[in-house]
Short mmCIF file of C-alpha atoms and ligand atoms in Angstrom, two decimals:
data_model
loop_
_atom_site.label_atom_id
_atom_site.label_comp_id
_atom_site.label_asym_id
_atom_site.label_seq_id
_atom_site.Cartn_x
_atom_site.Cartn_y
_atom_site.Cartn_z
CA MET A 13 0.00 0.00 0.00
CA ASN A 14 1.50 3.32 -0.88
CA GLY A 15 1.71 6.37 1.33
CA ASN A 16 -1.72 7.77 0.51
CA GLY A 17 -3.39 4.61 1.84
CA SER A 18 -4.34 3.15 -1.50
CA PHE A 19 -3.53 -0.41 -2.45
CA SER A 20 -1.33 -1.50 -5.33
CA PRO A 21 -3.04 -1.67 -8.75
CA GLU A 22 -1.53 -5.15 -8.96
CA LEU A 23 -3.46 -6.34 -5.91
CA ILE A 24 -6.73 -4.69 -6.98
CA SER A 25 -6.53 -6.17 -10.47
CA ARG A 26 -5.62 -9.60 -9.06
CA LEU A 27 -8.64 -9.43 -6.76
CA GLU A 28 -10.81 -8.37 -9.72
CA GLY A 29 -10.11 -11.61 -11.53
CA ALA A 30 -9.80 -13.83 -8.48
CA GLU A 31 -12.24 -16.72 -8.31
CA ARG A 32 -10.48 -18.27 -5.32
CA VAL A 33 -9.21 -16.25 -2.35
CA GLY A 34 -7.64 -17.84 0.74
CA VAL A 35 -6.87 -16.14 4.05
CA PHE A 36 -4.61 -17.31 6.88
CA THR A 37 -4.98 -15.52 10.23
CA GLY A 38 -3.20 -15.47 13.58
CA ALA A 39 -3.53 -13.79 16.94
CA GLY A 40 -2.77 -10.32 15.50
CA MET A 41 -6.18 -10.45 13.75
CA SER A 42 -7.85 -10.36 17.20
CA ALA A 43 -5.44 -7.92 18.89
CA GLU A 44 -7.72 -4.93 18.18
CA SER A 45 -10.59 -6.82 19.80
CA GLY A 46 -8.57 -6.86 23.02
CA VAL A 47 -7.27 -10.45 22.82
CA PRO A 48 -3.59 -10.50 23.86
CA THR A 49 -1.29 -12.07 21.27
CA PHE A 50 1.12 -14.84 22.17
CA ARG A 51 4.49 -13.33 21.40
CA GLY A 52 3.85 -9.60 21.37
CA GLU A 53 4.80 -7.10 24.11
CA ASP A 54 1.67 -8.00 26.11
CA GLY A 55 2.05 -11.60 24.90
CA ILE A 56 0.58 -14.27 27.12
CA TRP A 57 3.66 -16.40 26.57
CA LYS A 58 5.58 -13.66 28.44
CA LYS A 59 3.93 -14.75 31.68
CA PHE A 60 3.66 -18.43 30.88
CA LYS A 61 5.84 -20.76 28.81
CA PRO A 62 3.90 -22.58 26.08
CA GLU A 63 5.50 -25.86 27.10
CA GLU A 64 4.19 -25.34 30.66
CA LEU A 65 0.63 -24.86 29.58
CA ALA A 66 -0.30 -25.64 25.99
CA ASN A 67 0.71 -29.30 25.92
CA PHE A 68 -0.90 -32.55 26.97
CA ASP A 69 1.80 -33.66 29.44
CA ALA A 70 1.60 -30.31 31.24
CA PHE A 71 -2.17 -30.78 31.42
CA MET A 72 -1.94 -34.31 32.84
CA ARG A 73 0.73 -33.14 35.33
CA ASN A 74 -1.16 -30.08 36.51
CA PRO A 75 -4.70 -29.93 35.10
CA GLN A 76 -5.70 -27.29 37.65
CA LEU A 77 -3.06 -24.79 36.42
CA VAL A 78 -3.92 -25.39 32.77
CA TRP A 79 -7.64 -25.05 33.48
CA GLU A 80 -7.01 -21.80 35.39
CA TRP A 81 -5.25 -20.45 32.29
CA TYR A 82 -7.96 -21.52 29.88
CA ASN A 83 -10.79 -20.34 32.14
CA HIS A 84 -9.05 -16.97 32.31
CA ARG A 85 -8.93 -16.86 28.50
CA LYS A 86 -12.52 -18.15 28.13
CA HIS A 87 -13.66 -15.35 30.41
CA LEU A 88 -11.65 -12.77 28.45
CA ILE A 89 -12.88 -14.03 25.08
CA ALA A 90 -16.54 -14.21 26.23
CA GLY A 91 -16.53 -10.43 26.59
CA ILE A 92 -15.03 -9.44 23.27
CA GLU A 93 -16.42 -8.65 19.84
CA PRO A 94 -15.00 -8.97 16.33
CA ASN A 95 -13.14 -5.88 15.10
CA ALA A 96 -13.42 -4.05 11.77
CA GLY A 97 -10.87 -6.44 10.26
CA HIS A 98 -13.05 -9.48 10.96
CA TYR A 99 -16.09 -7.75 9.47
CA ALA A 100 -14.13 -6.68 6.38
CA LEU A 101 -13.08 -10.30 5.72
CA ALA A 102 -16.72 -11.36 6.08
CA GLY A 103 -17.59 -8.67 3.50
CA MET A 104 -14.92 -9.93 1.09
CA GLU A 105 -16.29 -13.47 1.16
CA SER A 106 -19.32 -12.72 -1.03
CA ARG A 107 -17.12 -11.14 -3.75
CA HIS A 108 -15.57 -14.45 -4.79
CA ARG A 109 -16.86 -17.83 -5.83
CA TYR A 110 -14.45 -19.55 -3.43
CA PHE A 111 -13.30 -17.83 -0.25
CA SER A 112 -12.08 -19.44 2.96
CA ILE A 113 -10.27 -18.50 6.16
CA ALA A 114 -7.77 -20.84 7.84
CA THR A 115 -7.30 -19.49 11.34
CA GLN A 116 -4.91 -20.35 14.17
CA ASN A 117 -7.18 -18.41 16.51
CA ILE A 118 -9.45 -20.24 18.93
CA ASP A 119 -11.62 -17.20 19.76
CA ASN A 120 -14.51 -17.76 17.29
CA LEU A 121 -14.38 -14.10 16.19
CA HIS A 122 -14.40 -14.85 12.44
CA ARG A 123 -17.68 -16.76 12.84
CA LYS A 124 -19.11 -14.05 15.10
CA ALA A 125 -18.32 -11.51 12.36
CA GLY A 126 -20.30 -13.52 9.80
CA SER A 127 -17.59 -15.37 7.90
CA ARG A 128 -18.93 -18.71 6.73
CA THR A 129 -16.07 -20.89 5.46
CA ILE A 130 -13.62 -21.09 8.34
CA HIS A 131 -11.04 -23.81 9.04
CA GLU A 132 -10.06 -23.77 12.75
CA LEU A 133 -6.56 -25.22 12.68
CA HIS A 134 -5.92 -25.00 16.43
CA GLY A 135 -9.42 -25.71 17.74
CA ASN A 136 -11.95 -23.52 19.51
CA ILE A 137 -11.86 -22.39 23.14
CA GLY A 138 -15.66 -22.63 23.31
CA ARG A 139 -15.54 -26.45 23.00
CA ASN A 140 -14.35 -29.04 25.56
CA TYR A 141 -14.14 -32.83 25.44
CA CYS A 142 -13.41 -35.82 27.66
CA THR A 143 -9.90 -37.30 27.31
CA GLY A 144 -11.39 -40.70 28.20
CA CYS A 145 -14.41 -41.17 25.96
CA GLY A 146 -14.41 -38.06 23.75
CA ALA A 147 -17.76 -36.79 24.99
CA TYR A 148 -18.21 -33.06 24.33
CA TYR A 149 -19.12 -30.62 27.11
CA THR A 150 -20.33 -27.02 26.85
CA ASP A 151 -18.87 -24.31 29.08
CA ALA A 152 -22.19 -24.21 30.95
CA GLN A 153 -21.96 -27.95 31.71
CA LEU A 154 -18.32 -27.51 32.72
CA ALA A 155 -19.21 -24.82 35.24
CA LEU A 156 -21.04 -27.47 37.29
CA LEU A 157 -18.07 -29.86 37.37
CA GLY A 158 -15.55 -27.96 39.50
CA ASN A 159 -12.14 -26.53 38.60
CA VAL A 160 -10.72 -29.82 37.33
CA PRO A 161 -13.81 -31.09 35.47
CA LYS A 162 -14.26 -34.87 35.13
CA CYS A 163 -16.55 -36.67 32.69
CA SER A 164 -19.91 -37.74 34.16
CA ALA A 165 -19.87 -40.87 31.99
CA CYS A 166 -16.36 -42.25 32.44
CA ARG A 167 -14.68 -39.96 35.00
CA GLY A 168 -12.03 -39.04 32.41
CA LEU A 169 -10.41 -35.60 32.58
CA ILE A 170 -12.18 -33.02 30.43
CA ARG A 171 -9.92 -30.71 28.35
CA PRO A 172 -10.36 -27.65 26.12
CA ASP A 173 -10.85 -28.55 22.43
CA VAL A 174 -7.67 -26.79 21.32
CA VAL A 175 -4.55 -28.19 19.61
CA TRP A 176 -1.57 -28.27 21.96
CA PHE A 177 2.11 -28.41 21.03
CA GLY A 178 3.08 -31.86 19.82
CA GLU A 179 -0.55 -32.63 18.84
CA MET A 180 -1.82 -33.15 15.32
CA LEU A 181 -4.09 -30.57 13.77
CA PRO A 182 -7.69 -31.68 13.01
CA VAL A 183 -7.29 -33.58 9.75
CA ASP A 184 -10.35 -32.27 7.88
CA GLU A 185 -9.60 -28.65 8.84
CA TRP A 186 -5.97 -29.05 7.82
CA ASP A 187 -6.76 -30.76 4.51
CA ALA A 188 -9.28 -28.05 3.58
CA ALA A 189 -6.77 -25.33 4.50
CA VAL A 190 -4.09 -26.97 2.34
CA ARG A 191 -6.52 -27.24 -0.62
CA ALA A 192 -7.39 -23.56 -0.21
CA ALA A 193 -3.70 -22.56 -0.22
CA GLU A 194 -2.89 -24.77 -3.22
CA ARG A 195 -5.76 -23.36 -5.33
CA ALA A 196 -5.89 -19.71 -4.32
CA ASP A 197 -5.49 -16.96 -6.90
CA VAL A 198 -4.84 -14.48 -4.08
CA TYR A 199 -3.76 -15.49 -0.55
CA PHE A 200 -3.57 -13.25 2.53
CA SER A 201 -1.44 -13.96 5.62
CA ILE A 202 -2.74 -11.69 8.37
CA GLY A 203 -1.60 -11.05 11.95
CA THR A 204 0.68 -14.02 12.44
CA SER A 205 4.31 -14.29 13.49
CA SER A 206 4.56 -17.29 11.14
CA VAL A 207 6.52 -19.38 13.68
CA VAL A 208 4.07 -22.17 14.54
CA TYR A 209 4.06 -25.17 12.19
CA PRO A 210 2.55 -26.79 10.25
CA ALA A 211 0.09 -23.83 10.06
CA ALA A 212 2.83 -21.35 9.12
CA SER A 213 3.62 -23.41 6.02
CA LEU A 214 0.27 -22.47 4.40
CA PRO A 215 1.29 -19.09 2.92
CA VAL A 216 4.56 -20.64 1.66
CA LEU A 217 2.50 -23.40 0.02
CA ALA A 218 0.16 -20.82 -1.55
CA LYS A 219 3.13 -18.90 -2.94
CA SER A 220 4.75 -22.03 -4.38
CA ALA A 221 1.44 -23.02 -5.96
CA GLY A 222 1.23 -19.69 -7.81
CA ALA A 223 -0.98 -17.49 -5.63
CA TYR A 224 -0.37 -13.74 -5.31
CA VAL A 225 0.50 -13.59 -1.60
CA VAL A 226 -0.09 -10.55 0.57
CA GLU A 227 1.07 -10.27 4.18
CA MET A 228 -0.56 -7.84 6.63
CA ASN A 229 1.21 -7.27 9.95
CA ILE A 230 2.35 -4.44 12.19
CA GLU A 231 5.93 -5.60 11.58
CA ARG A 232 7.87 -7.81 9.17
CA THR A 233 8.03 -11.55 9.93
CA ASP A 234 10.06 -14.60 8.88
CA PHE A 235 7.56 -14.99 6.03
CA SER A 236 7.80 -11.41 4.69
CA ARG A 237 10.61 -12.14 2.23
CA HIS A 238 8.38 -14.73 0.48
CA ALA A 239 5.35 -12.46 0.10
CA ASP A 240 4.51 -10.58 -3.11
CA GLU A 241 3.38 -7.64 -0.98
CA VAL A 242 3.89 -6.79 2.70
CA MET A 243 1.47 -4.25 4.18
CA ILE A 244 2.67 -2.87 7.49
CA GLY A 245 -0.30 -1.80 9.55
CA LYS A 246 -3.10 -2.97 11.80
CA SER A 247 -5.42 -5.50 10.19
CA GLY A 248 -8.41 -3.71 11.74
CA GLU A 249 -7.45 -0.63 9.69
CA LEU A 250 -6.01 -2.16 6.51
CA LEU A 251 -8.82 -4.59 5.76
CA PRO A 252 -11.74 -2.11 5.90
CA ARG A 253 -9.70 0.21 3.68
CA LEU A 254 -9.10 -2.64 1.24
CA LEU A 255 -12.82 -3.41 1.22
CA GLU A 256 -13.56 0.25 0.33
CA GLN A 257 -11.24 -0.03 -2.69
CA TYR A 258 -12.38 -3.54 -3.57
CA PRO A 259 -13.28 -4.29 -7.18
CA ARG A 260 -16.90 -5.31 -7.49
CA GLY A 261 -15.79 -8.65 -8.95
CA THR A 262 -18.07 -11.63 -8.82
CA ASP A 263 -20.74 -10.61 -6.37
CA ILE A 264 -22.15 -13.95 -5.30
CA PRO A 265 -25.76 -13.39 -4.24
CA VAL A 266 -26.14 -13.86 -0.50
CA GLY A 267 -27.56 -17.26 0.37
CA GLN A 268 -25.24 -19.12 -1.95
CA PRO A 269 -23.72 -22.11 -0.12
CA PRO A 270 -20.32 -21.31 1.31
CA TYR A 271 -17.72 -22.93 -0.90
CA THR A 272 -14.54 -24.44 0.42
CA LEU A 273 -11.70 -24.03 -2.01
C1 LIG B 320 2.63 -30.56 15.57
C2 LIG B 320 -3.60 -23.42 20.55
C3 LIG B 320 3.32 -32.75 15.22
C4 LIG B 320 -3.74 -23.49 21.99
C5 LIG B 320 -1.31 -23.20 19.74
C6 LIG B 320 9.57 -29.31 19.01
C7 LIG B 320 8.75 -30.15 19.73
C8 LIG B 320 7.40 -30.37 19.42
C9 LIG B 320 6.85 -29.71 18.35
C10 LIG B 320 7.66 -28.85 17.65
C11 LIG B 320 9.00 -28.64 17.94
N1 LIG B 320 9.50 -27.74 17.06
C12 LIG B 320 8.54 -27.36 16.21
C13 LIG B 320 7.42 -28.04 16.57
C14 LIG B 320 6.15 -27.94 15.96
C15 LIG B 320 5.30 -27.02 16.83
C16 LIG B 320 5.79 -25.60 16.57
O1 LIG B 320 5.58 -25.09 15.49
N2 LIG B 320 6.44 -24.98 17.57
C17 LIG B 320 6.96 -23.64 17.35
C18 LIG B 320 6.68 -22.78 18.57
C19 LIG B 320 8.43 -23.74 17.02
N3 LIG B 320 3.97 -27.22 16.35
C20 LIG B 320 3.20 -28.13 16.97
O2 LIG B 320 3.48 -28.72 17.98
C21 LIG B 320 1.90 -28.39 16.25
N4 LIG B 320 1.71 -29.80 16.16
O3 LIG B 320 3.62 -30.16 15.03
O4 LIG B 320 2.33 -31.87 15.70
C22 LIG B 320 2.68 -34.06 15.06
C23 LIG B 320 2.67 -34.63 13.80
C24 LIG B 320 2.11 -35.87 13.65
C25 LIG B 320 1.56 -36.52 14.75
C26 LIG B 320 1.55 -35.91 16.00
C27 LIG B 320 2.11 -34.67 16.18
C28 LIG B 320 0.73 -27.80 17.02
C29 LIG B 320 0.88 -26.30 17.10
C30 LIG B 320 -0.37 -25.69 17.72
C31 LIG B 320 -0.06 -25.19 19.09
N5 LIG B 320 -1.23 -24.48 19.61
N6 LIG B 320 -2.41 -22.63 20.25
C32 LIG B 320 -3.98 -22.14 22.60
O5 LIG B 320 -4.21 -21.15 21.87
O6 LIG B 320 -3.99 -22.10 23.83
S1 LIG B 320 -0.04 -22.23 19.24
C33 LIG B 320 -0.41 -20.55 19.29
O7 LIG B 320 0.51 -19.95 18.38
C34 LIG B 320 -1.76 -20.10 18.79
O8 LIG B 320 -2.51 -21.06 18.09
C35 LIG B 320 -1.38 -18.96 17.86
O9 LIG B 320 -2.35 -18.61 17.00
C36 LIG B 320 -0.22 -19.60 17.22
C37 LIG B 320 0.65 -18.81 16.32
O10 LIG B 320 0.90 -17.61 16.89
P1 LIG B 320 0.31 -16.31 16.14
O11 LIG B 320 -1.13 -16.53 15.88
O12 LIG B 320 1.17 -16.00 14.97
O13 LIG B 320 0.42 -15.26 17.29
P2 LIG B 320 1.74 -14.45 17.72
O14 LIG B 320 1.45 -13.76 19.00
O15 LIG B 320 2.92 -15.36 17.61
O16 LIG B 320 1.91 -13.36 16.57
C38 LIG B 320 0.95 -12.32 16.44
C39 LIG B 320 1.35 -11.54 15.20
O17 LIG B 320 0.38 -10.52 14.98
C40 LIG B 320 2.69 -10.85 15.35
O18 LIG B 320 3.44 -11.04 14.15
C41 LIG B 320 2.31 -9.35 15.49
O19 LIG B 320 3.29 -8.51 14.91
C42 LIG B 320 1.04 -9.29 14.72
N7 LIG B 320 0.08 -8.26 15.15
C43 LIG B 320 -0.15 -7.80 16.41
N8 LIG B 320 -1.15 -6.88 16.36
C44 LIG B 320 -1.56 -6.80 15.07
C45 LIG B 320 -0.78 -7.67 14.29
N9 LIG B 320 -0.93 -7.81 12.97
C46 LIG B 320 -1.90 -7.08 12.38
N10 LIG B 320 -2.70 -6.22 13.06
C47 LIG B 320 -2.56 -6.06 14.38
N11 LIG B 320 -3.35 -5.18 15.03
ZN1 LIG B 321 -15.71 -39.57 29.28
#
């Protein structure tokens, strides 16, 4: 984007002809909604080490500590709303025949903003399941089961439905996200430090498969050198501005089924 806040003619013309647009988002997408990022100045990893909290062994060793951390985040996330960046992405979706978002975020804000085709690579903090029998529990049900909730059916430990370090990503979500990256005409990487794998490989895959790749971040990342364009700025400001300058393109009438790429 040049100094006067307009976007490159290259990007606008690519979006004009784009049938398939893929988006990859990280914690920076939700920063302007008040959700602390992981590795930023206020990063939650500053206080806690990922290995101490976001992994299965840590959970089995000290489920109370891990549940305290997730209940703190559940409480924080319950009170927040999508920001203008989330709404802009939802507005972009109807301009293309195929549009999907692969997110590392577990905060449900893309869905709350109205996006329809979302692949949650690292799970969703609003879901919980039993480590023994796999039974799902809502947060309301959990509230009745104490601070280290156990399954009413098999007494197994209940955990948040998020992907911890060393755990596989949900296969269907991952496969759909890979397809989207491989087929995209234009691919956005937004608000991610691009350090967590395999998720961080998606924009690289999109680039190698021929997509025009645009990174949006408040600073450069390890991925920046691979991008066709790097836009330095807040996603909550850049995306609404992009939507204002968006080519009309293929306006898919509302009500069309969401397409996965
Ligand atoms: C796997 C969910 C294998 C839970 C998270 C050694 C041992 C074990 C594994 C590994 C290892 N080395 C590497 C690995 C792989 C590991 C990994 O990548 N580690 C990294 C740290 C090196 N990955 C895994 O373990 C994955 N699983 O590999 O399994 C396997 C294979 C087969 C069979 C079995 C197993 C699982 C990784 C998922 C971990 N879960 N979270 C929870 O949230 O509690 S990770 C966590 O990091 C979040 O999901 C988060 O989204 C993700 C990535 O971080 P970002 O989203 O990028 O956030 P970050 O704060 O880092 O950056 C924010 C960015 O936004 C910054 O760039 C900032 O500048 C920018 N920003 C800020 N404000 C704004 C902004 N941008 C725009 N606008 C703004 N306003
Ligand atoms: Zn159970």
